[in-house]
Amino acid sequence: MEADVLPERVRTVQTVTGATGNLSIDLGAIRRNYAKLRKLAAPARTAAVVKADAYGLGDRAVSAALYDEGCRHFFVAQFVEAQRLRPHLGRDAQVFVLNGLQPGNERACAAAGIIPVANSIEQLAAWNETGETLDRVLPVVLQFDTGMSRLGIAPQDRADVLELIRQRGHVEVLFIMSHLASADDPDSEQNEDQLDEMRAIAGEFTGFDICFANSGGIFLGEDFHGVLARPGIALYGGAPNSDRPNPMDPVVSLDVAVVQTRTVSAGAKVGYSGAHVTSAPRRLATIAAGYADGLPRSLSDRGAVYYGATRLPIVGRVSMDSITVDITALPEGTLQLGSLVEILGPHQTLEDIARDAGTIAYEILTSLGSRYHRQYL
Ligand SMILES: *Cc1c(COP(=O)(O)O)cnc(C)c1O
């Protein structure tokens, strides 16, 4: 029992950096997750979605690890991300910009060897024009809207797009793609609706390869795989399906330091606005991470951190730089200034904390702050 109360792994914070906690990112687990997804999607190839700094985990480190694992297709959302990442990847890797280009970025994109996704006839025409000016045939991906109404060529523009790629001759379409809106829910009818629409598009754009599945889509079966799968969250240990056991290896663990402990009597107000009032004498610890470090304010008086297997509930409001937790369940003196408690790890998954915060694992990951010591395993 004693060993469980005082786990070795959470004893020290990396103090040389002045950090408030240890964020560890297991690149080996990311590689294993990639290998697992690739096997599921085969014979389709598997890309990696590394947008938003690889979901907050560091796009360079993550992409380098995945490149070593054999990944050669990398998707980011914005051109600025592609510009930063492109020089760090091998020349045989391709970097795609999901949101496509803002007007005026075409020349820089072509010069950097980055491949835009055209989401509209305007984006495609501007790219073709750039090819004409440079006297080159520029690679492009076409994204179609199959029912999400977010990004992609609208049904009524398909004929014009087909005409443009046939007539103007300065773009080469590498593949066509669309994005699933409900792939995390295998029972959603929207999956089949979008698949039907994708098949209709493939009937119009004959001979083009298809890229369709995100993480959840890979688990929907081979109808959704096309020739290239595009997982993000599952690489990073997030659950591809919202209501099934998570088959992916955990990637992130986060331990944060105690700043102060105290004993309060019944009726003590805790945190901003005195929103929490103790109903009995309590021992409390203040922990060095708040909403500026990616703990959503919606965790106020909800959710918990862990010390070993002991659950320590969050009490009162989440502050910018700290949370307060109830440590009465631990023997007195267990936690002191500098002790570490678990926010993500063996006792609390990304999905657990996301559920308590009323959000999704994606938002927890991409919000992880910069005040932790980051360690790549
Ligand atoms: C973010 C994104 C993905 C990856 O989705 P996950 O659910 O994280 O696997 C794939 N395709 C597009 C277009 C995206 O925006």
Tab-separated table of N, CA, C and O in Angstrom, residues 110-187:
chain	number	residue	atom	x	y	z
A	110	ALA	N	4.699	27.020	-53.768
A	110	ALA	CA	5.332	26.290	-54.869
A	110	ALA	C	6.845	26.224	-54.669
A	110	ALA	O	7.461	25.166	-54.862
A	111	ALA	N	7.429	27.333	-54.217
A	111	ALA	CA	8.879	27.385	-54.028
A	111	ALA	C	9.323	26.425	-52.926
A	111	ALA	O	10.402	25.834	-53.000
A	112	ALA	N	8.490	26.266	-51.903
A	112	ALA	CA	8.856	25.405	-50.772
A	112	ALA	C	8.556	23.935	-51.038
A	112	ALA	O	8.905	23.075	-50.229
A	113	GLY	N	7.899	23.645	-52.148
A	113	GLY	CA	7.576	22.255	-52.437
A	113	GLY	C	6.493	21.701	-51.531
A	113	GLY	O	6.479	20.513	-51.208
A	114	ILE	N	5.598	22.572	-51.104
A	114	ILE	CA	4.476	22.185	-50.233
A	114	ILE	C	3.242	21.982	-51.107
A	114	ILE	O	3.053	22.708	-52.096
A	115	ILE	N	2.420	21.011	-50.737
A	115	ILE	CA	1.268	20.671	-51.581
A	115	ILE	C	-0.029	21.162	-50.939
A	115	ILE	O	-0.392	20.713	-49.846
A	116	PRO	N	-0.715	22.089	-51.611
A	116	PRO	CA	-1.958	22.592	-51.020
A	116	PRO	C	-3.129	21.667	-51.336
A	116	PRO	O	-3.132	20.961	-52.339
A	117	VAL	N	-4.114	21.689	-50.448
A	117	VAL	CA	-5.408	21.094	-50.734
A	117	VAL	C	-6.273	22.224	-51.290
A	117	VAL	O	-6.331	23.302	-50.697
A	118	ALA	N	-6.880	22.007	-52.440
A	118	ALA	CA	-7.804	23.007	-52.993
A	118	ALA	C	-9.203	22.670	-52.502
A	118	ALA	O	-9.708	21.568	-52.755
A	119	ASN	N	-9.788	23.603	-51.768
A	119	ASN	CA	-11.121	23.397	-51.200
A	119	ASN	C	-12.213	24.089	-51.992
A	119	ASN	O	-13.389	23.990	-51.646
A	120	SER	N	-11.794	24.827	-53.024
A	120	SER	CA	-12.768	25.570	-53.821
A	120	SER	C	-12.189	25.767	-55.205
A	120	SER	O	-10.977	25.605	-55.418
A	121	ILE	N	-13.044	26.146	-56.110
A	121	ILE	CA	-12.579	26.398	-57.468
A	121	ILE	C	-11.659	27.623	-57.490
A	121	ILE	O	-10.703	27.668	-58.265
A	122	GLU	N	-11.887	28.578	-56.590
A	122	GLU	CA	-10.998	29.752	-56.519
A	122	GLU	C	-9.582	29.336	-56.159
A	122	GLU	O	-8.611	29.788	-56.773
A	123	GLN	N	-9.457	28.510	-55.113
A	123	GLN	CA	-8.120	28.063	-54.706
A	123	GLN	C	-7.456	27.269	-55.835
A	123	GLN	O	-6.258	27.422	-56.092
A	124	LEU	N	-8.220	26.448	-56.508
A	124	LEU	CA	-7.664	25.633	-57.596
A	124	LEU	C	-7.232	26.512	-58.768
A	124	LEU	O	-6.145	26.330	-59.338
A	125	ALA	N	-8.057	27.500	-59.121
A	125	ALA	CA	-7.740	28.384	-60.246
A	125	ALA	C	-6.489	29.207	-59.950
A	125	ALA	O	-5.625	29.377	-60.821
A	126	ALA	N	-6.358	29.693	-58.710
A	126	ALA	CA	-5.175	30.478	-58.342
A	126	ALA	C	-3.916	29.620	-58.413
A	126	ALA	O	-2.852	30.079	-58.839
A	127	TRP	N	-4.039	28.365	-58.013
A	127	TRP	CA	-2.890	27.441	-58.049
A	127	TRP	C	-2.509	27.131	-59.495
A	127	TRP	O	-1.333	27.106	-59.854
A	128	ASN	N	-3.512	26.926	-60.332
A	128	ASN	CA	-3.258	26.666	-61.753
A	128	ASN	C	-2.577	27.876	-62.407
A	128	ASN	O	-1.638	27.722	-63.207
A	129	GLU	N	-3.040	29.051	-62.046
A	129	GLU	CA	-2.465	30.290	-62.593
A	129	GLU	C	-0.999	30.425	-62.187
A	129	GLU	O	-0.155	30.847	-62.985
A	130	THR	N	-0.706	30.057	-60.939
A	130	THR	CA	0.682	30.094	-60.464
A	130	THR	C	1.534	29.129	-61.287
A	130	THR	O	2.652	29.465	-61.690
A	131	GLY	N	0.995	27.937	-61.553
A	131	GLY	CA	1.701	26.971	-62.387
A	131	GLY	C	1.984	27.529	-63.764
A	131	GLY	O	3.081	27.364	-64.317
A	132	GLU	N	0.985	28.233	-64.310
A	132	GLU	CA	1.131	28.832	-65.634
A	132	GLU	C	2.256	29.870	-65.623
A	132	GLU	O	3.130	29.867	-66.488
A	133	THR	N	2.242	30.754	-64.621
A	133	THR	CA	3.263	31.795	-64.498
A	133	THR	C	4.655	31.193	-64.371
A	133	THR	O	5.620	31.704	-64.937
A	134	LEU	N	4.754	30.118	-63.584
A	134	LEU	CA	6.062	29.503	-63.340
A	134	LEU	C	6.434	28.500	-64.439
A	134	LEU	O	7.526	27.923	-64.393
A	135	ASP	N	5.519	28.308	-65.352
A	135	ASP	CA	5.695	27.306	-66.405
A	135	ASP	C	5.968	25.917	-65.803
A	135	ASP	O	6.895	25.212	-66.192
A	136	ARG	N	5.143	25.594	-64.807
A	136	ARG	CA	5.279	24.298	-64.143
A	136	ARG	C	3.910	23.645	-64.022
A	136	ARG	O	2.888	24.322	-64.105
A	137	VAL	N	3.934	22.346	-63.789
A	137	VAL	CA	2.702	21.625	-63.421
A	137	VAL	C	2.801	21.376	-61.914
A	137	VAL	O	3.699	20.690	-61.449
A	138	LEU	N	1.888	22.003	-61.160
A	138	LEU	CA	2.009	21.973	-59.696
A	138	LEU	C	1.081	20.916	-59.091
A	138	LEU	O	-0.079	20.800	-59.479
A	139	PRO	N	1.596	20.171	-58.101
A	139	PRO	CA	0.769	19.138	-57.467
A	139	PRO	C	-0.298	19.755	-56.557
A	139	PRO	O	-0.063	20.796	-55.936
A	140	VAL	N	-1.439	19.113	-56.509
A	140	VAL	CA	-2.540	19.611	-55.691
A	140	VAL	C	-3.409	18.425	-55.265
A	140	VAL	O	-3.382	17.357	-55.906
A	141	VAL	N	-4.140	18.611	-54.174
A	141	VAL	CA	-5.130	17.635	-53.724
A	141	VAL	C	-6.480	18.334	-53.779
A	141	VAL	O	-6.571	19.521	-53.445
A	142	LEU	N	-7.504	17.636	-54.222
A	142	LEU	CA	-8.851	18.232	-54.245
A	142	LEU	C	-9.649	17.708	-53.060
A	142	LEU	O	-9.769	16.493	-52.884
A	143	GLN	N	-10.184	18.618	-52.262
A	143	GLN	CA	-11.069	18.190	-51.172
A	143	GLN	C	-12.520	18.526	-51.544
A	143	GLN	O	-12.815	19.634	-52.001
A	144	PHE	N	-13.391	17.548	-51.322
A	144	PHE	CA	-14.818	17.721	-51.605
A	144	PHE	C	-15.612	17.735	-50.319
A	144	PHE	O	-15.281	17.032	-49.355
A	145	ASP	N	-16.652	18.541	-50.335
A	145	ASP	CA	-17.606	18.542	-49.217
A	145	ASP	C	-18.593	17.402	-49.439
A	145	ASP	O	-19.353	17.422	-50.401
A	146	THR	N	-18.544	16.404	-48.540
A	146	THR	CA	-19.487	15.283	-48.660
A	146	THR	C	-20.568	15.348	-47.582
A	146	THR	O	-21.213	14.353	-47.278
A	147	GLY	N	-20.731	16.537	-46.973
A	147	GLY	CA	-21.844	16.663	-46.036
A	147	GLY	C	-21.477	17.249	-44.691
A	147	GLY	O	-22.251	17.162	-43.737
A	148	MET	N	-20.292	17.866	-44.604
A	148	MET	CA	-19.894	18.479	-43.333
A	148	MET	C	-20.061	19.999	-43.388
A	148	MET	O	-20.091	20.665	-42.354
A	149	SER	N	-20.127	20.519	-44.614
A	149	SER	CA	-20.307	21.967	-44.816
A	149	SER	C	-19.231	22.788	-44.129
A	149	SER	O	-19.502	23.849	-43.556
A	150	ARG	N	-18.006	22.269	-44.166
A	150	ARG	CA	-16.921	23.008	-43.533
A	150	ARG	C	-15.904	23.425	-44.583
A	150	ARG	O	-15.701	24.608	-44.828
A	151	LEU	N	-15.256	22.457	-45.191
A	151	LEU	CA	-14.261	22.721	-46.215
A	151	LEU	C	-14.522	21.794	-47.391
A	151	LEU	O	-14.954	20.658	-47.204
A	152	GLY	N	-14.201	22.249	-48.563
A	152	GLY	CA	-14.272	21.357	-49.715
A	152	GLY	C	-15.155	21.902	-50.815
A	152	GLY	O	-16.019	22.762	-50.602
A	153	ILE	N	-14.912	21.372	-51.997
A	153	ILE	CA	-15.628	21.791	-53.204
A	153	ILE	C	-17.093	21.377	-53.100
A	153	ILE	O	-17.395	20.224	-52.776
A	154	ALA	N	-17.972	22.308	-53.355
A	154	ALA	CA	-19.417	22.056	-53.243
A	154	ALA	C	-19.895	21.245	-54.441
A	154	ALA	O	-19.305	21.329	-55.530
A	155	PRO	N	-20.965	20.455	-54.258
A	155	PRO	CA	-21.460	19.602	-55.359
A	155	PRO	C	-21.677	20.387	-56.650
A	155	PRO	O	-21.307	19.906	-57.736
A	156	GLN	N	-22.215	21.592	-56.555
A	156	GLN	CA	-22.544	22.338	-57.778
A	156	GLN	C	-21.310	22.856	-58.507
A	156	GLN	O	-21.423	23.324	-59.641
A	157	ASP	N	-20.131	22.771	-57.878
A	157	ASP	CA	-18.906	23.248	-58.545
A	157	ASP	C	-18.085	22.123	-59.170
A	157	ASP	O	-17.042	22.373	-59.779
A	158	ARG	N	-18.528	20.883	-58.985
A	158	ARG	CA	-17.707	19.754	-59.431
A	158	ARG	C	-17.459	19.766	-60.937
A	158	ARG	O	-16.333	19.507	-61.387
A	159	ALA	N	-18.472	20.064	-61.701
A	159	ALA	CA	-18.317	20.041	-63.163
A	159	ALA	C	-17.277	21.072	-63.594
A	159	ALA	O	-16.421	20.779	-64.441
A	160	ASP	N	-17.334	22.261	-62.994
A	160	ASP	CA	-16.371	23.309	-63.350
A	160	ASP	C	-14.947	22.909	-62.952
A	160	ASP	O	-13.981	23.229	-63.649
A	161	VAL	N	-14.828	22.235	-61.810
A	161	VAL	CA	-13.512	21.790	-61.353
A	161	VAL	C	-12.938	20.762	-62.325
A	161	VAL	O	-11.766	20.833	-62.715
A	162	LEU	N	-13.783	19.834	-62.724
A	162	LEU	CA	-13.350	18.807	-63.677
A	162	LEU	C	-12.882	19.456	-64.982
A	162	LEU	O	-11.830	19.114	-65.531
A	163	GLU	N	-13.651	20.409	-65.435
A	163	GLU	CA	-13.330	21.153	-66.650
A	163	GLU	C	-11.979	21.862	-66.494
A	163	GLU	O	-11.125	21.803	-67.373
A	164	LEU	N	-11.801	22.510	-65.336
A	164	LEU	CA	-10.563	23.270	-65.100
A	164	LEU	C	-9.336	22.355	-65.133
A	164	LEU	O	-8.333	22.670	-65.778
A	165	ILE	N	-9.406	21.208	-64.439
A	165	ILE	CA	-8.210	20.350	-64.415
A	165	ILE	C	-7.944	19.709	-65.777
A	165	ILE	O	-6.808	19.392	-66.101
A	166	ARG	N	-8.992	19.578	-66.585
A	166	ARG	CA	-8.781	18.998	-67.927
A	166	ARG	C	-8.223	20.038	-68.898
A	166	ARG	O	-7.367	19.733	-69.707
A	167	GLN	N	-8.729	21.259	-68.810
A	167	GLN	CA	-8.416	22.274	-69.825
A	167	GLN	C	-7.133	23.052	-69.553
A	167	GLN	O	-6.433	23.411	-70.481
A	168	ARG	N	-6.863	23.345	-68.278
A	168	ARG	CA	-5.835	24.371	-68.068
A	168	ARG	C	-4.429	23.807	-67.886
A	168	ARG	O	-3.463	24.511	-68.086
A	169	GLY	N	-4.325	22.575	-67.439
A	169	GLY	CA	-3.060	21.856	-67.602
A	169	GLY	C	-1.875	22.242	-66.731
A	169	GLY	O	-0.775	21.768	-66.975
A	170	HIS	N	-2.042	23.114	-65.739
A	170	HIS	CA	-0.893	23.457	-64.893
A	170	HIS	C	-1.009	22.932	-63.474
A	170	HIS	O	-0.258	23.349	-62.598
A	171	VAL	N	-1.975	22.055	-63.236
A	171	VAL	CA	-2.055	21.363	-61.948
A	171	VAL	C	-2.137	19.857	-62.193
A	171	VAL	O	-2.701	19.404	-63.181
A	172	GLU	N	-1.531	19.124	-61.274
A	172	GLU	CA	-1.633	17.668	-61.297
A	172	GLU	C	-2.304	17.231	-60.006
A	172	GLU	O	-1.791	17.493	-58.911
A	173	VAL	N	-3.466	16.600	-60.127
A	173	VAL	CA	-4.207	16.167	-58.938
A	173	VAL	C	-3.621	14.848	-58.434
A	173	VAL	O	-3.672	13.835	-59.134
A	174	LEU	N	-3.050	14.867	-57.224
A	174	LEU	CA	-2.412	13.656	-56.672
A	174	LEU	C	-3.464	12.671	-56.167
A	174	LEU	O	-3.312	11.470	-56.301
A	175	PHE	N	-4.494	13.203	-55.521
A	175	PHE	CA	-5.619	12.375	-55.086
A	175	PHE	C	-6.768	13.296	-54.693
A	175	PHE	O	-6.589	14.515	-54.597
A	176	ILE	N	-7.936	12.697	-54.512
A	176	ILE	CA	-9.096	13.469	-54.067
A	176	ILE	C	-9.435	13.036	-52.643
A	176	ILE	O	-9.155	11.893	-52.242
A	177	MET	N	-9.993	13.941	-51.855
A	177	MET	CA	-10.234	13.628	-50.451
A	177	MET	C	-11.529	14.257	-49.952
A	177	MET	O	-12.113	15.142	-50.582
A	178	SER	N	-11.974	13.747	-48.799
A	178	SER	CA	-13.059	14.383	-48.058
A	178	SER	C	-12.872	14.015	-46.597
A	178	SER	O	-12.012	13.196	-46.260
A	179	HIS	N	-13.645	14.645	-45.729
A	179	HIS	CA	-13.454	14.440	-44.285
A	179	HIS	C	-14.756	13.996	-43.642
A	179	HIS	O	-15.828	14.533	-43.950
A	180	LEU	N	-14.647	13.007	-42.757
A	180	LEU	CA	-15.823	12.457	-42.070
A	180	LEU	C	-16.162	13.282	-40.828
A	180	LEU	O	-15.292	13.577	-40.013
A	181	ALA	N	-17.440	13.591	-40.680
A	181	ALA	CA	-17.865	14.436	-39.567
A	181	ALA	C	-18.176	13.637	-38.304
A	181	ALA	O	-18.142	14.173	-37.195
A	182	SER	N	-18.486	12.348	-38.463
A	182	SER	CA	-18.971	11.553	-37.313
A	182	SER	C	-18.253	10.211	-37.198
A	182	SER	O	-18.818	9.252	-36.665
A	183	ALA	N	-17.017	10.156	-37.666
A	183	ALA	CA	-16.315	8.870	-37.704
A	183	ALA	C	-16.057	8.301	-36.309
A	183	ALA	O	-15.835	7.099	-36.161
A	184	ASP	N	-16.081	9.150	-35.281
A	184	ASP	CA	-15.872	8.638	-33.922
A	184	ASP	C	-17.091	7.865	-33.413
A	184	ASP	O	-17.023	7.214	-32.381
A	185	ASP	N	-18.194	7.940	-34.150
A	185	ASP	CA	-19.412	7.215	-33.777
A	185	ASP	C	-19.758	6.226	-34.889
A	185	ASP	O	-20.377	6.589	-35.887
A	186	PRO	N	-19.333	4.966	-34.726
A	186	PRO	CA	-19.523	3.978	-35.797
A	186	PRO	C	-20.997	3.760	-36.144
A	186	PRO	O	-21.295	3.284	-37.242
A	187	ASP	N	-21.906	4.109	-35.253
A	187	ASP	CA	-23.334	3.903	-35.513
A	187	ASP	C	-23.995	5.081	-36.217
A	187	ASP	O	-25.173	5.023	-36.564
